[in-house]
PDB file of C-alpha atoms in Angstrom:
ATOM      1  CA  MET E  99     -27.488  15.953  27.220  1.00 46.00           C
ATOM      2  CA  VAL E 100     -24.430  18.166  27.494  1.00 48.00           C
ATOM      3  CA  TYR E 101     -22.461  18.785  24.297  1.00 45.00           C
ATOM      4  CA  GLY E 102     -19.496  16.430  23.999  1.00 50.00           C
ATOM      5  CA  GLN E 103     -20.916  13.740  26.250  1.00 53.00           C
ATOM      6  CA  THR E 104     -22.180  10.527  24.784  1.00 50.00           C
ATOM      7  CA  GLY E 105     -24.240   7.939  26.459  1.00 51.00           C
ATOM      8  CA  ILE E 106     -23.364   4.271  26.759  1.00 51.00           C
ATOM      9  CA  ALA E 107     -25.877   3.442  24.032  1.00 53.00           C
ATOM     10  CA  ASP E 108     -24.134   5.805  21.579  1.00 55.00           C
ATOM     11  CA  ARG E 109     -20.712   4.353  22.343  1.00 57.00           C
ATOM     12  CA  SER E 110     -21.970   0.805  21.983  1.00 62.00           C
ATOM     13  CA  ARG E 111     -23.484   1.641  18.577  1.00 63.00           C
ATOM     14  CA  VAL E 112     -20.161   3.069  17.397  1.00 61.00           C
ATOM     15  CA  TYR E 113     -18.300   0.020  18.717  1.00 61.00           C
ATOM     16  CA  TRP E 114     -20.787  -2.314  17.019  1.00 63.00           C
ATOM     17  CA  LEU E 115     -20.327  -0.437  13.736  1.00 63.00           C
ATOM     18  CA  TYR E 116     -16.536  -0.720  14.079  1.00 63.00           C
ATOM     19  CA  LEU E 117     -16.782  -4.464  14.701  1.00 64.00           C
ATOM     20  CA  SER E 118     -19.121  -5.018  11.745  1.00 68.00           C
ATOM     21  CA  ILE E 119     -16.737  -3.145   9.425  1.00 67.00           C
ATOM     22  CA  ALA E 120     -13.783  -5.134  10.770  1.00 66.00           C
ATOM     23  CA  HIS E 121     -15.685  -8.381  10.240  1.00 64.00           C
ATOM     24  CA  TYR E 122     -16.562  -7.380   6.651  1.00 66.00           C
ATOM     25  CA  TYR E 123     -12.924  -6.694   5.756  1.00 65.00           C
ATOM     26  CA  ALA E 124     -11.707  -9.813   7.567  1.00 65.00           C
ATOM     27  CA  LYS E 125     -14.063 -11.980   5.480  1.00 64.00           C
ATOM     28  CA  ARG E 126     -12.703 -10.398   2.303  1.00 64.00           C
ATOM     29  CA  GLY E 127      -9.143 -11.080   3.431  1.00 60.00           C
ATOM     30  CA  THR E 128      -8.109  -7.440   3.435  1.00 58.00           C
ATOM     31  CA  LEU E 129      -6.934  -5.088   6.132  1.00 54.00           C
ATOM     32  CA  PHE E 130      -8.178  -1.670   7.137  1.00 55.00           C
ATOM     33  CA  MET E 131      -4.910   0.044   6.368  1.00 57.00           C
ATOM     34  CA  PRO E 132      -2.525  -1.166   3.714  1.00 63.00           C
ATOM     35  CA  ILE E 133       0.861  -2.325   4.924  1.00 73.00           C
ATOM     36  CA  ASN E 134       3.642  -0.400   3.223  1.00 82.00           C
ATOM     37  CA  ARG E 135       6.902  -2.343   3.108  1.00 87.00           C
ATOM     38  CA  PRO E 136       9.953  -0.514   1.779  1.00 91.00           C
ATOM     39  CA  LEU E 137      11.712  -2.097  -1.183  1.00 93.00           C
ATOM     40  CA  ILE E 138      15.437  -1.611  -0.765  1.00 91.00           C
ATOM     41  CA  THR E 139      17.418  -4.707  -1.685  1.00 93.00           C
ATOM     42  CA  ASP E 140      17.425  -6.753  -4.884  1.00 94.00           C
ATOM     43  CA  ARG E 141      15.702  -9.523  -2.950  1.00 94.00           C
ATOM     44  CA  ASP E 142      12.858  -7.129  -2.010  1.00 92.00           C
ATOM     45  CA  PHE E 143      12.380  -6.112  -5.646  1.00 95.00           C
ATOM     46  CA  GLN E 144      12.546  -9.738  -6.793  1.00 94.00           C
ATOM     47  CA  GLU E 145       9.823 -10.721  -4.316  1.00 93.00           C
ATOM     48  CA  ALA E 146       7.624  -7.771  -5.352  1.00 93.00           C
ATOM     49  CA  MET E 147       8.077  -8.723  -9.000  1.00 93.00           C
ATOM     50  CA  GLU E 148       7.212 -12.392  -8.414  1.00 94.00           C
ATOM     51  CA  ARG E 149       4.169 -11.704  -6.245  1.00 93.00           C
ATOM     52  CA  GLN E 150       2.957  -8.857  -8.505  1.00 91.00           C
ATOM     53  CA  LEU E 151       1.824  -6.752  -5.578  1.00 89.00           C
ATOM     54  CA  PRO E 152       1.081  -3.061  -6.159  1.00 92.00           C
ATOM     55  CA  VAL E 153       3.937  -0.641  -5.563  1.00 94.00           C
ATOM     56  CA  ARG E 154       3.979   3.007  -4.536  1.00 92.00           C
ATOM     57  CA  VAL E 155       6.762   5.247  -5.804  1.00 93.00           C
ATOM     58  CA  PHE E 156       7.851   8.422  -4.009  1.00 92.00           C
ATOM     59  CA  GLN E 157      10.252  11.068  -5.268  1.00 92.00           C
ATOM     60  CA  ASN E 158      11.215  14.089  -3.153  1.00 90.00           C
ATOM     61  CA  ASP E 159       8.559  13.059  -0.589  1.00 86.00           C
ATOM     62  CA  HIS E 160       5.805  13.161  -3.234  1.00 90.00           C
ATOM     63  CA  LEU E 161       3.761  10.195  -4.408  1.00 91.00           C
ATOM     64  CA  ILE E 162       4.387   9.911  -8.153  1.00 93.00           C
ATOM     65  CA  ASN E 163       2.967   6.446  -8.906  1.00 92.00           C
ATOM     66  CA  SER E 164       0.677   4.069  -7.076  1.00 89.00           C
ATOM     67  CA  GLY E 165      -0.852   0.698  -7.830  1.00 89.00           C
ATOM     68  CA  ALA E 166       1.581  -0.371 -10.545  1.00 92.00           C
ATOM     69  CA  THR E 167       3.676  -3.552 -10.523  1.00 94.00           C
ATOM     70  CA  VAL E 168       7.414  -4.086 -10.883  1.00 95.00           C
ATOM     71  CA  ILE E 169       8.228  -5.941 -14.086  1.00 95.00           C
ATOM     72  CA  ARG E 170      12.034  -5.567 -14.160  1.00 95.00           C
ATOM     73  CA  PHE E 171      14.826  -3.969 -12.172  1.00 95.00           C
ATOM     74  CA  THR E 172      18.558  -3.368 -12.416  1.00 94.00           C
ATOM     75  CA  ASP E 173      21.149  -1.928 -10.065  1.00 93.00           C
ATOM     76  CA  THR E 174      20.194   1.593 -11.133  1.00 95.00           C
ATOM     77  CA  ASP E 175      16.598   1.487 -12.440  1.00 95.00           C
ATOM     78  CA  VAL E 176      13.210  -0.035 -11.724  1.00 96.00           C
ATOM     79  CA  ILE E 177      10.690  -0.568 -14.521  1.00 95.00           C
ATOM     80  CA  ILE E 178       7.067  -0.377 -13.448  1.00 95.00           C
ATOM     81  CA  GLN E 179       3.955  -1.209 -15.475  1.00 94.00           C
ATOM     82  CA  SER E 180       0.662   0.416 -14.567  1.00 88.00           C
ATOM     83  CA  LYS E 181      -1.347  -0.446 -17.703  1.00 84.00           C
ATOM     84  CA  VAL E 182      -0.853  -2.776 -20.629  1.00 84.00           C
ATOM     85  CA  SER E 183       1.230  -0.331 -22.647  1.00 85.00           C
ATOM     86  CA  ASP E 184       2.347   2.040 -19.865  1.00 90.00           C
ATOM     87  CA  LEU E 185       5.945   1.376 -18.770  1.00 93.00           C
ATOM     88  CA  THR E 186       7.778   3.839 -16.559  1.00 94.00           C
ATOM     89  CA  TYR E 187      11.457   3.847 -15.636  1.00 96.00           C
ATOM     90  CA  TYR E 188      12.457   5.116 -12.179  1.00 96.00           C
ATOM     91  CA  SER E 189      15.893   5.620 -10.711  1.00 95.00           C
ATOM     92  CA  ARG E 190      16.574   3.586  -7.584  1.00 94.00           C
ATOM     93  CA  ARG E 191      18.816   6.381  -6.335  1.00 94.00           C
ATOM     94  CA  ASP E 192      16.237   9.179  -6.713  1.00 94.00           C
ATOM     95  CA  CYS E 193      13.034   7.340  -5.725  1.00 93.00           C
ATOM     96  CA  GLU E 194      11.689   5.370  -2.795  1.00 92.00           C
ATOM     97  CA  PHE E 195       9.629   2.253  -3.460  1.00 94.00           C
ATOM     98  CA  PHE E 196       7.051   0.651  -1.169  1.00 92.00           C
ATOM     99  CA  GLU E 197       5.160  -2.608  -1.628  1.00 91.00           C
ATOM    100  CA  VAL E 198       1.497  -2.310  -0.678  1.00 85.00           C
ATOM    101  CA  ARG E 199      -0.153  -5.326   0.960  1.00 76.00           C
TER     102      ARG E 199
END
């Protein structure tokens, strides 16, 4: 076999593996890739707070917090809890917030 060429049997094995992984995640009710939805408006933050979905926080294009939940927000700040006693305040002006589904 020439390097870089795969036979039909090899491709079918890879496709079968892909389908079995997809089936596994579908049964668990999760997706392959998380869906990142930006949180911009007060309504977005209210929904994220009520549903208690994990949130990712970016500042200056760097991920600074992931997996925490929004517990309170104001016009200027967002308060996020990652552990029982770990509260962090972030500025809505300086940070970007994304809900992870």
